[in-house]
Tab-separated table of C-alpha atoms and ligand atoms in Angstrom:
chain	number	residue	atom	x	y	z
E	1	MET	CA	18.901	55.226	-7.288
E	2	MET	CA	21.191	57.211	-9.523
E	3	PRO	CA	23.306	55.168	-11.957
E	4	ILE	CA	25.554	57.381	-14.030
E	5	ALA	CA	26.304	56.308	-17.584
E	6	ASP	CA	28.783	59.063	-18.482
E	7	HIS	CA	32.063	57.228	-19.065
E	8	ASP	CA	34.309	59.783	-17.361
E	9	GLN	CA	32.044	60.632	-14.436
E	10	LEU	CA	34.034	60.268	-11.206
E	11	LEU	CA	30.981	59.610	-9.041
E	12	ARG	CA	29.405	56.408	-10.405
E	13	ALA	CA	26.266	56.119	-8.256
E	14	ARG	CA	24.723	57.189	-4.975
E	15	THR	CA	21.655	55.844	-3.201
E	16	THR	CA	20.231	55.185	0.238
E	17	LEU	CA	19.732	51.777	1.822
E	18	GLY	CA	17.527	52.044	4.891
E	19	ASP	CA	19.319	54.552	7.136
E	20	TYR	CA	22.610	54.225	5.275
E	21	GLU	CA	24.086	56.144	2.346
E	22	ILE	CA	25.825	54.103	-0.359
E	23	THR	CA	28.194	55.808	-2.802
E	24	VAL	CA	30.040	54.136	-5.681
E	25	CYS	CA	33.385	55.726	-6.547
E	26	THR	CA	35.912	54.481	-9.105
E	27	ASP	CA	39.622	54.117	-9.748
E	28	GLY	CA	38.634	54.597	-13.402
E	29	SER	CA	38.025	52.141	-16.217
E	30	TYR	CA	40.547	49.564	-17.432
E	31	TYR	CA	40.734	46.813	-20.043
E	32	LEU	CA	40.964	43.026	-19.841
E	33	ASP	CA	40.854	40.334	-22.512
E	34	GLY	CA	37.226	39.530	-23.339
E	35	GLY	CA	37.948	35.814	-23.728
E	36	ALA	CA	39.526	35.645	-20.272
E	37	MET	CA	36.511	37.472	-18.796
E	38	PHE	CA	34.006	34.962	-20.216
E	39	GLY	CA	35.903	31.646	-20.046
E	40	VAL	CA	34.356	28.990	-22.297
E	41	VAL	CA	31.473	31.200	-23.500
E	42	PRO	CA	31.838	31.678	-27.299
E	43	LYS	CA	32.688	35.206	-28.397
E	44	PRO	CA	29.600	35.652	-30.623
E	45	MET	CA	27.538	35.279	-27.440
E	46	TRP	CA	29.516	37.460	-25.012
E	47	GLU	CA	30.284	40.277	-27.415
E	48	LYS	CA	26.591	41.095	-27.637
E	49	ARG	CA	26.830	42.057	-23.973
E	50	ALA	CA	30.398	43.395	-23.882
E	51	PRO	CA	31.771	44.676	-27.201
E	52	ALA	CA	35.487	43.963	-27.767
E	53	ASP	CA	38.047	46.435	-29.098
E	54	PRO	CA	40.516	45.482	-31.920
E	55	LEU	CA	42.799	43.876	-29.286
E	56	ASN	CA	39.846	41.735	-28.072
E	57	ARG	CA	39.707	43.704	-24.826
E	58	ILE	CA	36.545	44.792	-23.028
E	59	LEU	CA	36.051	47.868	-20.868
E	60	LEU	CA	35.715	47.273	-17.141
E	61	GLY	CA	35.318	49.435	-14.072
E	62	THR	CA	37.007	49.446	-10.670
E	63	ASN	CA	34.100	50.184	-8.367
E	64	THR	CA	34.754	51.195	-4.772
E	65	VAL	CA	31.748	51.390	-2.468
E	66	ILE	CA	31.534	53.762	0.489
E	67	VAL	CA	28.896	53.048	3.133
E	68	ARG	CA	28.053	55.743	5.664
E	69	THR	CA	26.099	54.067	8.459
E	70	GLY	CA	25.885	57.178	10.650
E	71	LYS	CA	28.346	55.601	13.076
E	72	LYS	CA	31.026	54.312	10.722
E	73	THR	CA	32.311	55.092	7.245
E	74	VAL	CA	33.163	51.843	5.486
E	75	LEU	CA	35.065	51.555	2.206
E	76	ILE	CA	34.820	48.359	0.150
E	77	GLU	CA	37.646	47.698	-2.320
E	78	THR	CA	40.377	50.145	-3.338
E	79	GLY	CA	40.877	49.792	-7.120
E	80	ILE	CA	44.222	49.302	-8.885
E	81	GLY	CA	46.244	52.089	-7.278
E	82	ASN	CA	49.510	53.729	-8.291
E	83	LYS	CA	52.068	50.930	-7.826
E	84	MET	CA	51.774	49.311	-11.249
E	85	SER	CA	54.811	49.248	-13.560
E	86	GLU	CA	54.782	51.413	-16.692
E	87	LYS	CA	54.308	48.269	-18.795
E	88	GLN	CA	51.310	47.138	-16.715
E	89	VAL	CA	49.713	50.586	-17.037
E	90	GLN	CA	50.172	50.310	-20.816
E	91	ILE	CA	48.471	46.894	-20.826
E	92	TYR	CA	45.521	47.688	-18.569
E	93	GLU	CA	45.193	51.437	-19.275
E	94	ASN	CA	44.101	51.943	-15.677
E	95	LYS	CA	43.532	55.553	-14.706
E	96	GLN	CA	44.501	55.865	-10.986
E	97	LEU	CA	41.464	58.038	-10.279
E	98	LEU	CA	40.303	56.881	-6.829
E	99	PRO	CA	41.692	59.902	-4.912
E	100	GLN	CA	39.927	62.303	-7.321
E	101	SER	CA	36.778	60.180	-7.295
E	102	LEU	CA	36.571	60.234	-3.483
E	103	ALA	CA	37.114	64.004	-3.538
E	104	ALA	CA	34.325	64.410	-6.109
E	105	ALA	CA	32.032	62.437	-3.780
E	106	GLY	CA	32.992	64.602	-0.782
E	107	ILE	CA	34.778	61.769	1.037
E	108	ASP	CA	38.019	62.490	2.908
E	109	PRO	CA	40.409	59.484	3.146
E	110	ALA	CA	40.976	60.417	6.809
E	111	GLU	CA	37.284	59.845	7.622
E	112	ILE	CA	37.337	56.185	6.515
E	113	ASP	CA	37.021	53.962	9.612
E	114	ILE	CA	37.018	50.568	7.907
E	115	VAL	CA	38.453	49.220	4.625
E	116	ILE	CA	37.329	45.793	3.391
E	117	ASN	CA	39.063	43.882	0.562
E	118	SER	CA	36.920	41.127	-1.002
E	119	HIS	CA	40.161	39.397	-2.020
E	120	LEU	CA	43.706	40.576	-2.716
E	121	HIS	CA	43.999	40.607	-6.525
E	122	PHE	CA	45.739	43.844	-7.524
E	123	ASP	CA	42.594	45.374	-9.035
E	124	HIS	CA	40.785	45.161	-5.675
E	125	CYS	CA	43.309	46.443	-3.132
E	126	GLY	CA	45.653	48.749	-5.072
E	127	TRP	CA	44.936	51.943	-3.123
E	128	ASN	CA	45.152	50.190	0.249
E	129	THR	CA	48.558	51.841	0.159
E	130	THR	CA	49.998	54.741	-1.833
E	131	LEU	CA	53.448	54.914	-3.432
E	132	THR	CA	54.755	58.382	-2.571
E	133	ALA	CA	57.008	60.549	-4.765
E	134	GLU	CA	59.871	59.575	-2.403
E	135	GLY	CA	59.282	55.886	-3.191
E	136	LYS	CA	57.719	55.034	0.171
E	137	VAL	CA	54.571	52.917	0.574
E	138	VAL	CA	52.129	54.432	3.091
E	139	PRO	CA	48.528	53.589	4.096
E	140	THR	CA	46.065	55.581	1.962
E	141	PHE	CA	43.490	55.529	4.762
E	142	PRO	CA	45.523	56.423	7.862
E	143	ASN	CA	42.696	56.089	10.409
E	144	ALA	CA	41.141	52.921	9.018
E	145	ARG	CA	41.216	49.345	10.211
E	146	TYR	CA	41.637	47.111	7.151
E	147	PHE	CA	40.009	43.681	6.826
E	148	ALA	CA	40.972	40.825	4.484
E	149	GLN	CA	40.935	37.043	4.639
E	150	LYS	CA	44.056	35.404	6.099
E	151	GLY	CA	43.877	32.680	3.423
E	152	GLU	CA	44.142	35.347	0.689
E	153	VAL	CA	47.368	36.749	2.154
E	154	GLU	CA	48.768	33.234	2.459
E	155	HIS	CA	47.775	32.424	-1.137
E	156	GLY	CA	49.451	35.635	-2.357
E	157	HIS	CA	52.639	34.710	-0.503
E	158	ARG	CA	52.758	31.303	-2.204
E	159	GLN	CA	53.329	33.026	-5.601
E	160	LEU	CA	51.944	30.178	-7.686
E	161	ASP	CA	52.683	30.183	-11.406
E	162	ARG	CA	48.958	30.279	-12.179
E	163	ASP	CA	48.185	33.622	-10.522
E	164	LYS	CA	51.269	35.245	-8.991
E	165	VAL	CA	50.862	38.278	-11.298
E	166	SER	CA	47.573	39.006	-9.515
E	167	TYR	CA	49.209	39.533	-6.094
E	168	ILE	CA	51.299	42.638	-5.318
E	169	SER	CA	52.503	42.314	-1.736
E	170	ALA	CA	52.957	46.085	-1.195
E	171	ASN	CA	49.139	46.277	-1.250
E	172	TYR	CA	48.840	44.302	1.994
E	173	ASP	CA	52.127	43.219	3.587
E	174	PRO	CA	52.952	46.660	5.093
E	175	LEU	CA	49.457	46.746	6.668
E	176	VAL	CA	49.795	43.203	8.027
E	177	GLU	CA	53.229	44.047	9.475
E	178	SER	CA	52.000	47.244	11.154
E	179	GLU	CA	48.900	45.349	12.398
E	180	GLN	CA	46.614	47.909	10.735
E	181	MET	CA	45.063	44.989	8.814
E	182	THR	CA	42.962	42.380	10.587
E	183	LEU	CA	43.174	38.947	8.967
E	184	LEU	CA	39.843	37.129	9.087
E	185	GLU	CA	39.288	33.389	9.017
E	186	GLY	CA	35.850	32.973	7.463
E	187	ASP	CA	32.580	34.867	7.892
E	188	ALA	CA	32.594	37.837	10.276
E	189	GLU	CA	30.630	40.873	11.441
E	190	ILE	CA	32.725	43.968	10.696
E	191	CYS	CA	30.499	46.588	12.330
E	192	GLU	CA	26.785	47.094	12.936
E	193	GLY	CA	25.026	46.475	9.592
E	194	VAL	CA	28.119	45.266	7.715
E	195	ARG	CA	29.367	41.680	7.554
E	196	VAL	CA	31.440	39.513	5.255
E	197	GLU	CA	30.615	36.027	3.982
E	198	LEU	CA	32.809	33.646	2.001
E	199	TYR	CA	31.661	32.946	-1.566
E	200	PRO	CA	34.521	30.771	-2.882
E	201	GLY	CA	35.196	29.967	-6.535
E	202	HIS	CA	37.032	32.940	-8.066
E	203	THR	CA	39.560	32.378	-5.288
E	204	ALA	CA	39.247	29.986	-2.349
E	205	GLN	CA	38.603	32.809	0.147
E	206	LEU	CA	36.711	35.456	-1.806
E	207	GLN	CA	34.389	37.286	0.602
E	208	ALA	CA	31.234	39.202	-0.278
E	209	VAL	CA	30.156	42.187	1.825
E	210	HIS	CA	26.579	42.354	3.100
E	211	ILE	CA	25.094	45.717	4.084
E	212	GLU	CA	21.781	45.684	5.954
E	213	SER	CA	19.716	48.579	7.293
E	214	ALA	CA	16.051	48.935	8.209
E	215	GLY	CA	15.026	45.751	6.394
E	216	GLN	CA	16.955	46.560	3.220
E	217	HIS	CA	19.890	44.488	1.988
E	218	ALA	CA	22.746	45.222	-0.406
E	219	CYS	CA	25.593	42.903	-1.343
E	220	TYR	CA	28.989	43.567	-2.919
E	221	ILE	CA	29.480	40.164	-4.529
E	222	SER	CA	32.856	41.061	-6.065
E	223	ASP	CA	34.420	38.738	-8.642
E	224	LEU	CA	31.917	35.925	-8.072
E	225	ILE	CA	29.687	37.989	-10.442
E	226	PRO	CA	31.986	40.759	-11.723
E	227	THR	CA	29.536	42.562	-14.050
E	228	SER	CA	25.860	42.514	-14.981
E	229	ALA	CA	26.901	40.529	-18.103
E	230	HIS	CA	27.917	37.621	-15.810
E	231	LEU	CA	24.546	36.872	-14.185
E	232	ASP	CA	24.102	33.513	-15.927
E	233	PRO	CA	25.564	31.028	-13.386
E	234	THR	CA	27.552	29.214	-16.107
E	235	TRP	CA	29.164	32.378	-17.563
E	236	VAL	CA	32.191	32.139	-15.276
E	237	MET	CA	35.574	33.687	-15.994
E	238	GLY	CA	38.784	32.112	-17.312
E	239	TYR	CA	40.422	33.765	-14.283
E	240	ASP	CA	38.323	31.755	-11.802
E	241	LEU	CA	40.432	29.176	-9.951
E	242	PHE	CA	37.455	26.885	-9.226
E	243	PRO	CA	34.836	27.291	-11.993
E	244	LEU	CA	32.523	24.506	-10.787
E	245	THR	CA	32.477	26.040	-7.315
E	246	CYS	CA	31.715	29.425	-8.901
E	247	ILE	CA	28.624	28.017	-10.596
E	248	GLU	CA	27.343	26.496	-7.349
E	249	GLN	CA	28.078	29.644	-5.349
E	250	ARG	CA	26.390	31.872	-7.943
E	251	LYS	CA	23.280	29.728	-7.639
E	252	ARG	CA	23.457	30.000	-3.841
E	253	PHE	CA	23.788	33.786	-4.137
E	254	LEU	CA	20.936	34.191	-6.639
E	255	ALA	CA	18.634	31.981	-4.528
E	256	HIS	CA	18.713	34.798	-1.941
E	257	ALA	CA	19.432	37.920	-3.990
E	258	ILE	CA	16.410	37.512	-6.290
E	259	PRO	CA	13.552	36.676	-3.864
E	260	GLU	CA	14.922	38.925	-1.090
E	261	LYS	CA	15.379	41.829	-3.570
E	262	TRP	CA	18.992	42.551	-2.666
E	263	LEU	CA	20.655	45.582	-4.221
E	264	VAL	CA	23.631	43.985	-5.994
E	265	LEU	CA	26.840	46.008	-6.214
E	266	PHE	CA	29.039	45.010	-9.176
E	267	THR	CA	32.802	45.310	-8.791
E	268	HIS	CA	33.822	45.643	-12.475
E	269	ASP	CA	30.724	46.979	-14.263
E	270	HIS	CA	31.652	50.537	-15.214
E	271	ALA	CA	28.225	51.401	-16.679
E	272	VAL	CA	25.992	49.533	-14.187
E	273	PRO	CA	27.558	49.678	-10.712
E	274	MET	CA	24.386	48.510	-8.965
E	275	GLY	CA	21.020	46.936	-9.678
E	276	HIS	CA	18.384	44.404	-8.668
E	277	ILE	CA	18.128	40.964	-10.282
E	278	VAL	CA	14.980	39.297	-11.566
E	279	LEU	CA	14.201	36.163	-13.587
E	280	ASN	CA	13.138	36.726	-17.213
E	281	ASP	CA	10.502	34.695	-19.083
E	282	LYS	CA	13.140	32.019	-19.834
E	283	ASN	CA	13.933	31.764	-16.091
E	284	LYS	CA	17.360	33.375	-16.597
E	285	PRO	CA	18.648	35.924	-14.086
E	286	VAL	CA	18.763	39.416	-15.613
E	287	LEU	CA	19.114	42.977	-14.401
E	288	ALA	CA	15.753	44.505	-13.436
E	289	ALA	CA	14.654	47.539	-15.414
E	290	GLU	CA	14.694	50.514	-12.965
W	301	ZN	ZN1	39.883	38.900	-8.755
């Protein structure tokens, strides 16, 4: 395993899982309100794990995972992308680095066979498509089949007051219309060694991605557990639509991830993109020392 702490490093981590190679790239860091990231947890507790800046924001990552199985190249999540307004870029300070990050990792967008979005919030599917200098929206991964949950697209289309800012239709509608995106209804096998499973709570149809090779198991759990600071089942986010469901689903996840020694891939942890989870002497889930 090779976690990389350097803040500006374009290649965040690379490891092997059985016969597969797993690479973590990034669209760069961005900032969100620390209170929103930790819900009802008091600030004196969360800021020990995630220090806040003078605007109360904490630093987050936009981790994209590339799995090379030998037969397929699979890309999980596509960061924030280049379609944000100037004002949004000012707010989030996102860096639009995924193309450079993939290049630094030696990955050509044309070689990607499969793209999986855990859900369709803008910070998870932004580079599904690219806004060109001519103002056109084109698929970033021309040879890929994209996979997302049908219920996520439908939820995005509803444009509810609570979360309409999270859904930018240019990230998925053009792919749905051209039929380059397959809309799933529940758990599914995507290709040999890669499958998706619903873990609702953050949204109703959030899907985790399981990667399994030669007896080893990794899981991209996405916003159910966005960073290694969110391992306590009750430390759910203000953003979560169904916090009680989140707590139950985190417990369900940990009941497998800990004893079965899954490699957990964190979507928004810029410093710790992957790690194993163990129970400490107080029976709390924590990151294993590696
Ligand atoms: Zn989300």
